[in-house]
Amino acid sequence: MFRGANAINLDAKGRLAMPSRYRDELVSRCSGQLIVTIDAIDPCLCIYPLAEWEIIEQKLRALASFREENRRLQRLLIGNAVDLELDASGRFLVPPRVREYAKLDKRAMLVGQLDKFQLWDEETWNGVAEADLAAIKLPGALTDDLRDLIL
């Protein structure tokens, strides 16, 4: 499971170093093979170990193709998916097209999301995290099931 938020830097070529705490897990789970694609809802990228991405692909393939919303989601996720591989130094290149989508420049946040990562521009992440904290504190913001989960 991937958890935690890690401040990282992209170099001038758009490469980033996967934090060492995740490298061994990624090498053992997927031989360092990853897929990056856009997040269709948030202004960030999703990075999946290959096996986890293959589950997403199966679910997308199973969607009825005659529904426009299904085709739209398939186009966005699959059309923007790029194969990545960790190099010997644990780095990978974030392609320019998806880097632009997430407005990634130098400072970024790699956020564990159990079976995948989200990659955010640091300033955007800080704003979203702050807004999420404020929203969750509002009366009625959490269902009883969610409240029981965290209490």
PDB file of C-alpha atoms in Angstrom:
ATOM      1  CA  MET A   1       0.000   0.000   0.000  1.00  0.00           C
ATOM      2  CA  PHE A   2       1.221   3.457  -0.882  1.00  0.00           C
ATOM      3  CA  ARG A   3       0.541   6.187   1.652  1.00  0.00           C
ATOM      4  CA  GLY A   4       1.881   9.550   2.673  1.00  0.00           C
ATOM      5  CA  ALA A   5       2.648  12.799   0.880  1.00  0.00           C
ATOM      6  CA  ASN A   6       6.203  13.335  -0.327  1.00  0.00           C
ATOM      7  CA  ALA A   7       7.654  16.632  -1.518  1.00  0.00           C
ATOM      8  CA  ILE A   8       9.780  15.947  -4.594  1.00  0.00           C
ATOM      9  CA  ASN A   9      11.481  17.944  -7.327  1.00  0.00           C
ATOM     10  CA  LEU A  10      11.358  17.462 -11.068  1.00  0.00           C
ATOM     11  CA  ASP A  11      14.619  18.135 -12.839  1.00  0.00           C
ATOM     12  CA  ALA A  12      14.930  20.303 -15.958  1.00  0.00           C
ATOM     13  CA  LYS A  13      14.081  17.318 -18.181  1.00  0.00           C
ATOM     14  CA  GLY A  14      10.938  16.451 -16.214  1.00  0.00           C
ATOM     15  CA  ARG A  15      12.395  13.477 -14.359  1.00  0.00           C
ATOM     16  CA  LEU A  16      11.643  12.731 -10.759  1.00  0.00           C
ATOM     17  CA  ALA A  17      13.154  10.317  -8.301  1.00  0.00           C
ATOM     18  CA  MET A  18      10.728   7.893  -6.726  1.00  0.00           C
ATOM     19  CA  PRO A  19      11.189   8.148  -2.947  1.00  0.00           C
ATOM     20  CA  SER A  20      13.347   5.266  -1.725  1.00  0.00           C
ATOM     21  CA  ARG A  21      10.627   4.018   0.623  1.00  0.00           C
ATOM     22  CA  TYR A  22       8.573   2.948  -2.443  1.00  0.00           C
ATOM     23  CA  ARG A  23      11.309   1.745  -4.817  1.00  0.00           C
ATOM     24  CA  ASP A  24      11.776  -1.806  -3.516  1.00  0.00           C
ATOM     25  CA  GLU A  25       8.017  -2.355  -3.442  1.00  0.00           C
ATOM     26  CA  LEU A  26       7.655  -1.131  -7.023  1.00  0.00           C
ATOM     27  CA  VAL A  27      10.534  -3.270  -8.249  1.00  0.00           C
ATOM     28  CA  SER A  28       9.111  -6.386  -6.585  1.00  0.00           C
ATOM     29  CA  ARG A  29       5.489  -5.711  -7.636  1.00  0.00           C
ATOM     30  CA  CYS A  30       5.968  -4.603 -11.207  1.00  0.00           C
ATOM     31  CA  SER A  31       9.699  -4.639 -12.027  1.00  0.00           C
ATOM     32  CA  GLY A  32       9.586  -0.838 -11.885  1.00  0.00           C
ATOM     33  CA  GLN A  33       7.055  -0.645 -14.716  1.00  0.00           C
ATOM     34  CA  LEU A  34       4.508   2.106 -14.194  1.00  0.00           C
ATOM     35  CA  ILE A  35       1.720   3.825 -16.070  1.00  0.00           C
ATOM     36  CA  VAL A  36       1.023   7.539 -15.746  1.00  0.00           C
ATOM     37  CA  THR A  37      -2.203   9.141 -16.928  1.00  0.00           C
ATOM     38  CA  ILE A  38      -4.252  12.187 -16.129  1.00  0.00           C
ATOM     39  CA  ASP A  39      -6.739  12.202 -13.287  1.00  0.00           C
ATOM     40  CA  ALA A  40     -10.088  12.838 -14.980  1.00  0.00           C
ATOM     41  CA  ILE A  41     -11.423  14.783 -11.974  1.00  0.00           C
ATOM     42  CA  ASP A  42      -8.527  16.473 -10.167  1.00  0.00           C
ATOM     43  CA  PRO A  43      -5.737  18.538 -11.786  1.00  0.00           C
ATOM     44  CA  CYS A  44      -3.094  15.929 -11.091  1.00  0.00           C
ATOM     45  CA  LEU A  45      -1.625  12.756 -12.553  1.00  0.00           C
ATOM     46  CA  CYS A  46      -2.183   9.166 -11.472  1.00  0.00           C
ATOM     47  CA  ILE A  47       0.758   6.785 -11.419  1.00  0.00           C
ATOM     48  CA  TYR A  48      -0.055   3.079 -11.281  1.00  0.00           C
ATOM     49  CA  PRO A  49       2.124   0.010 -10.920  1.00  0.00           C
ATOM     50  CA  LEU A  50       1.546  -1.888 -14.176  1.00  0.00           C
ATOM     51  CA  ALA A  51      -0.570  -4.665 -12.592  1.00  0.00           C
ATOM     52  CA  GLU A  52      -2.889  -2.117 -10.948  1.00  0.00           C
ATOM     53  CA  TRP A  53      -3.281  -0.251 -14.248  1.00  0.00           C
ATOM     54  CA  GLU A  54      -4.208  -3.500 -16.003  1.00  0.00           C
ATOM     55  CA  ILE A  55      -7.152  -3.833 -13.578  1.00  0.00           C
ATOM     56  CA  ILE A  56      -8.288  -0.315 -14.560  1.00  0.00           C
ATOM     57  CA  GLU A  57      -7.963  -1.223 -18.250  1.00  0.00           C
ATOM     58  CA  GLN A  58     -10.135  -4.316 -17.755  1.00  0.00           C
ATOM     59  CA  LYS A  59     -12.819  -2.203 -16.084  1.00  0.00           C
ATOM     60  CA  LEU A  60     -12.671   0.388 -18.872  1.00  0.00           C
ATOM     61  CA  ARG A  61     -12.858  -2.351 -21.517  1.00  0.00           C
ATOM     62  CA  ALA A  62     -15.982  -3.764 -19.847  1.00  0.00           C
ATOM     63  CA  LEU A  63     -17.867  -0.457 -20.111  1.00  0.00           C
ATOM     64  CA  ALA A  64     -20.616  -0.266 -22.718  1.00  0.00           C
ATOM     65  CA  SER A  65     -19.054   1.595 -25.654  1.00  0.00           C
ATOM     66  CA  PHE A  66     -22.359   3.020 -26.892  1.00  0.00           C
ATOM     67  CA  ARG A  67     -22.552   5.393 -23.908  1.00  0.00           C
ATOM     68  CA  GLU A  68     -20.802   8.693 -24.561  1.00  0.00           C
ATOM     69  CA  GLU A  69     -19.665   9.153 -20.944  1.00  0.00           C
ATOM     70  CA  ASN A  70     -17.928   5.764 -21.086  1.00  0.00           C
ATOM     71  CA  ARG A  71     -16.149   6.592 -24.345  1.00  0.00           C
ATOM     72  CA  ARG A  72     -15.165   9.978 -22.928  1.00  0.00           C
ATOM     73  CA  LEU A  73     -13.592   8.404 -19.841  1.00  0.00           C
ATOM     74  CA  GLN A  74     -11.813   5.783 -21.960  1.00  0.00           C
ATOM     75  CA  ARG A  75     -10.419   8.477 -24.273  1.00  0.00           C
ATOM     76  CA  LEU A  76      -9.159  10.558 -21.358  1.00  0.00           C
ATOM     77  CA  LEU A  77      -7.583   7.795 -19.292  1.00  0.00           C
ATOM     78  CA  ILE A  78      -6.303   5.439 -21.978  1.00  0.00           C
ATOM     79  CA  GLY A  79      -5.510   8.166 -24.485  1.00  0.00           C
ATOM     80  CA  ASN A  80      -3.249   9.916 -21.974  1.00  0.00           C
ATOM     81  CA  ALA A  81      -1.674   6.773 -20.518  1.00  0.00           C
ATOM     82  CA  VAL A  82       2.093   6.498 -20.909  1.00  0.00           C
ATOM     83  CA  ASP A  83       4.340   3.574 -19.980  1.00  0.00           C
ATOM     84  CA  LEU A  84       7.165   4.489 -17.596  1.00  0.00           C
ATOM     85  CA  GLU A  85      10.017   2.533 -16.096  1.00  0.00           C
ATOM     86  CA  LEU A  86      12.156   3.293 -13.091  1.00  0.00           C
ATOM     87  CA  ASP A  87      15.794   3.635 -14.134  1.00  0.00           C
ATOM     88  CA  ALA A  88      18.730   2.295 -12.110  1.00  0.00           C
ATOM     89  CA  SER A  89      18.611   5.443  -9.943  1.00  0.00           C
ATOM     90  CA  GLY A  90      14.888   5.072  -9.234  1.00  0.00           C
ATOM     91  CA  ARG A  91      13.941   7.951 -11.537  1.00  0.00           C
ATOM     92  CA  PHE A  92      11.368   8.221 -14.295  1.00  0.00           C
ATOM     93  CA  LEU A  93      10.476  10.821 -16.889  1.00  0.00           C
ATOM     94  CA  VAL A  94       7.085  12.510 -16.699  1.00  0.00           C
ATOM     95  CA  PRO A  95       6.133  13.216 -20.339  1.00  0.00           C
ATOM     96  CA  PRO A  96       5.597  16.886 -21.231  1.00  0.00           C
ATOM     97  CA  ARG A  97       1.951  16.511 -22.320  1.00  0.00           C
ATOM     98  CA  VAL A  98       0.744  15.085 -19.011  1.00  0.00           C
ATOM     99  CA  ARG A  99       3.141  17.316 -17.075  1.00  0.00           C
ATOM    100  CA  GLU A 100       1.392  20.325 -18.645  1.00  0.00           C
ATOM    101  CA  TYR A 101      -2.043  18.959 -17.680  1.00  0.00           C
ATOM    102  CA  ALA A 102      -1.055  18.899 -13.995  1.00  0.00           C
ATOM    103  CA  LYS A 103       0.882  22.195 -14.291  1.00  0.00           C
ATOM    104  CA  LEU A 104       4.014  20.459 -12.992  1.00  0.00           C
ATOM    105  CA  ASP A 105       7.140  22.544 -13.026  1.00  0.00           C
ATOM    106  CA  LYS A 106       9.776  21.959 -10.350  1.00  0.00           C
ATOM    107  CA  ARG A 107       8.169  21.380  -6.976  1.00  0.00           C
ATOM    108  CA  ALA A 108       5.655  18.541  -6.762  1.00  0.00           C
ATOM    109  CA  MET A 109       3.916  16.287  -4.283  1.00  0.00           C
ATOM    110  CA  LEU A 110       3.762  12.528  -4.720  1.00  0.00           C
ATOM    111  CA  VAL A 111       0.757  11.344  -2.720  1.00  0.00           C
ATOM    112  CA  GLY A 112       0.165   7.671  -1.930  1.00  0.00           C
ATOM    113  CA  GLN A 113      -3.390   6.522  -2.615  1.00  0.00           C
ATOM    114  CA  LEU A 114      -3.214   2.877  -1.496  1.00  0.00           C
ATOM    115  CA  ASP A 115      -2.791   1.160  -4.894  1.00  0.00           C
ATOM    116  CA  LYS A 116      -1.521   4.151  -6.891  1.00  0.00           C
ATOM    117  CA  PHE A 117       0.043   7.573  -6.521  1.00  0.00           C
ATOM    118  CA  GLN A 118      -1.208  11.008  -7.387  1.00  0.00           C
ATOM    119  CA  LEU A 119       1.347  13.537  -8.620  1.00  0.00           C
ATOM    120  CA  TRP A 120       0.407  17.148  -7.906  1.00  0.00           C
ATOM    121  CA  ASP A 121       1.949  20.542  -8.388  1.00  0.00           C
ATOM    122  CA  GLU A 122       2.981  21.400  -4.808  1.00  0.00           C
ATOM    123  CA  GLU A 123       1.050  24.674  -4.613  1.00  0.00           C
ATOM    124  CA  THR A 124      -2.107  23.072  -6.036  1.00  0.00           C
ATOM    125  CA  TRP A 125      -1.811  20.146  -3.608  1.00  0.00           C
ATOM    126  CA  ASN A 126      -1.462  22.482  -0.631  1.00  0.00           C
ATOM    127  CA  GLY A 127      -4.597  24.383  -1.686  1.00  0.00           C
ATOM    128  CA  VAL A 128      -6.621  21.209  -2.254  1.00  0.00           C
ATOM    129  CA  ALA A 129      -5.480  19.671   1.047  1.00  0.00           C
ATOM    130  CA  GLU A 130      -6.420  22.848   2.912  1.00  0.00           C
ATOM    131  CA  ALA A 131      -9.836  22.978   1.210  1.00  0.00           C
ATOM    132  CA  ASP A 132     -10.437  19.278   1.942  1.00  0.00           C
ATOM    133  CA  LEU A 133      -9.671  19.801   5.628  1.00  0.00           C
ATOM    134  CA  ALA A 134     -12.028  22.776   5.815  1.00  0.00           C
ATOM    135  CA  ALA A 135     -14.801  20.921   3.968  1.00  0.00           C
ATOM    136  CA  ILE A 136     -14.600  17.773   6.074  1.00  0.00           C
ATOM    137  CA  LYS A 137     -15.105  19.822   9.249  1.00  0.00           C
ATOM    138  CA  LEU A 138     -18.453  21.224   8.073  1.00  0.00           C
ATOM    139  CA  PRO A 139     -21.542  19.827   9.824  1.00  0.00           C
ATOM    140  CA  GLY A 140     -22.967  16.940   7.815  1.00  0.00           C
ATOM    141  CA  ALA A 141     -19.900  16.718   5.560  1.00  0.00           C
ATOM    142  CA  LEU A 142     -19.364  13.055   6.423  1.00  0.00           C
ATOM    143  CA  THR A 143     -21.866  10.249   6.321  1.00  0.00           C
ATOM    144  CA  ASP A 144     -22.136   8.146   9.462  1.00  0.00           C
ATOM    145  CA  ASP A 145     -20.185   5.359   7.745  1.00  0.00           C
ATOM    146  CA  LEU A 146     -17.295   7.699   6.950  1.00  0.00           C
ATOM    147  CA  ARG A 147     -17.337   9.247  10.407  1.00  0.00           C
ATOM    148  CA  ASP A 148     -17.211   5.769  11.995  1.00  0.00           C
ATOM    149  CA  LEU A 149     -14.251   4.919   9.757  1.00  0.00           C
ATOM    150  CA  ILE A 150     -12.069   7.699  11.156  1.00  0.00           C
ATOM    151  CA  LEU A 151     -13.288   7.891  14.736  1.00  0.00           C
TER     152      LEU A 151
END
